[in-house]
Amino acid sequence: MVMAKASKVDGNGGTASKRAVFVTSEKGGVGKSVTARALIDQLRTEGVRVAAYDADGSVGGLVRVLGIRDAHGNLVRDQDPVTGVDYYNVGLPRFCGRFRGLG
């Protein structure tokens, strides 16, 4: 499952809209990460602030392609979901209630 939370600022500096988008399927290998990546890339290109989360802790495909990397090309442990992709795992206690990025 991939989650993205997006908001766009209107001309007055206020938030015009907020949306939560979930790309999900019970089956693996059906293109969830590819679909999410295309959506995130397009929205960010249009200037929409997108907080992206990869909730597939076993694979983490979205983090691998859109995650922030250090100078050596390694994925940064603490990802900023607005500029990269953060992990979100409701199965782990340390993640409960954590959904940051757009306030």
Short mmCIF file of C-alpha atoms in Angstrom, two decimals:
data_model
loop_
_atom_site.label_atom_id
_atom_site.label_comp_id
_atom_site.label_asym_id
_atom_site.label_seq_id
_atom_site.Cartn_x
_atom_site.Cartn_y
_atom_site.Cartn_z
CA MET A 1 0.00 0.00 0.00
CA VAL A 2 1.21 3.50 -0.80
CA MET A 3 -0.21 6.61 0.79
CA ALA A 4 0.11 10.17 -0.42
CA LYS A 5 -1.27 13.30 1.19
CA ALA A 6 -1.37 16.37 -1.04
CA SER A 7 -2.23 20.03 -0.66
CA LYS A 8 -1.98 22.97 -3.00
CA VAL A 9 -1.62 26.56 -1.89
CA ASP A 10 -4.05 29.04 -3.40
CA GLY A 11 -3.12 32.56 -4.54
CA ASN A 12 -3.76 34.01 -1.07
CA GLY A 13 -1.33 31.67 0.66
CA GLY A 14 -4.08 29.45 2.02
CA THR A 15 -4.57 25.81 1.32
CA ALA A 16 -6.95 25.32 -1.58
CA SER A 17 -7.49 21.62 -1.01
CA LYS A 18 -6.19 18.59 0.85
CA ARG A 19 -6.54 15.04 -0.32
CA ALA A 20 -5.39 11.64 0.84
CA VAL A 21 -4.77 9.09 -1.90
CA PHE A 22 -4.18 5.40 -1.25
CA VAL A 23 -2.86 3.08 -3.94
CA THR A 24 -3.70 -0.40 -2.67
CA SER A 25 -4.22 -3.97 -3.71
CA GLU A 26 -4.16 -7.30 -1.92
CA LYS A 27 -2.07 -8.76 -4.72
CA GLY A 28 1.62 -8.10 -5.22
CA GLY A 29 3.21 -7.15 -8.51
CA VAL A 30 0.24 -5.28 -9.96
CA GLY A 31 1.90 -1.86 -10.31
CA LYS A 32 1.04 -0.06 -7.07
CA SER A 33 4.48 1.53 -6.73
CA VAL A 34 4.65 2.42 -10.44
CA THR A 35 1.22 4.06 -10.27
CA ALA A 36 2.07 5.91 -7.06
CA ARG A 37 5.40 7.10 -8.44
CA ALA A 38 3.75 8.49 -11.59
CA LEU A 39 1.10 10.26 -9.50
CA ILE A 40 3.62 11.70 -7.02
CA ASP A 41 6.01 12.84 -9.78
CA GLN A 42 3.21 14.54 -11.72
CA LEU A 43 1.73 16.32 -8.70
CA ARG A 44 5.14 17.51 -7.50
CA THR A 45 5.94 18.75 -11.04
CA GLU A 46 2.73 20.79 -10.90
CA GLY A 47 3.82 22.38 -7.61
CA VAL A 48 1.53 20.37 -5.35
CA ARG A 49 3.05 19.53 -1.96
CA VAL A 50 2.83 15.77 -1.66
CA ALA A 51 3.72 13.88 1.51
CA ALA A 52 4.39 10.35 0.27
CA TYR A 53 4.55 7.21 2.40
CA ASP A 54 5.48 3.67 1.48
CA ALA A 55 3.46 1.33 3.68
CA ASP A 56 4.91 -1.83 2.15
CA GLY A 57 7.67 -2.44 4.64
CA SER A 58 8.55 -5.80 3.15
CA VAL A 59 9.45 -4.36 -0.26
CA GLY A 60 9.75 -0.57 0.01
CA GLY A 61 9.87 -0.09 -3.75
CA LEU A 62 8.66 3.50 -3.66
CA VAL A 63 11.29 4.51 -1.13
CA ARG A 64 13.98 2.96 -3.32
CA VAL A 65 13.03 5.04 -6.37
CA LEU A 66 11.89 8.34 -4.82
CA GLY A 67 13.67 8.34 -1.47
CA ILE A 68 16.27 10.93 -0.51
CA ARG A 69 19.86 9.72 -0.81
CA ASP A 70 23.08 10.89 0.81
CA ALA A 71 26.28 11.89 -1.04
CA HIS A 72 27.26 8.21 -1.35
CA GLY A 73 23.94 7.19 -2.93
CA ASN A 74 22.61 5.47 0.18
CA LEU A 75 19.02 6.02 1.28
CA VAL A 76 18.72 8.46 4.17
CA ARG A 77 17.20 6.76 7.21
CA ASP A 78 14.83 9.57 8.23
CA GLN A 79 13.02 10.56 5.04
CA ASP A 80 11.12 13.83 4.65
CA PRO A 81 7.80 12.72 3.11
CA VAL A 82 7.38 16.03 1.27
CA THR A 83 10.68 15.83 -0.63
CA GLY A 84 11.20 12.07 -0.60
CA VAL A 85 9.17 9.12 0.64
CA ASP A 86 8.75 8.11 4.27
CA TYR A 87 7.86 4.69 5.64
CA TYR A 88 4.57 4.15 7.42
CA ASN A 89 3.89 0.87 9.17
CA VAL A 90 0.81 0.68 11.37
CA GLY A 91 2.00 -2.71 12.60
CA LEU A 92 4.90 -1.19 14.51
CA PRO A 93 4.18 0.74 17.75
CA ARG A 94 6.72 3.47 16.96
CA PHE A 95 4.76 4.42 13.84
CA CYS A 96 1.32 4.61 15.44
CA GLY A 97 -0.20 8.04 14.96
CA ARG A 98 2.69 9.27 12.83
CA PHE A 99 1.61 10.90 9.62
CA ARG A 100 3.67 14.02 9.15
CA GLY A 101 4.39 16.23 6.22
CA LEU A 102 1.55 18.64 5.53
CA GLY A 103 0.16 19.40 8.96
#
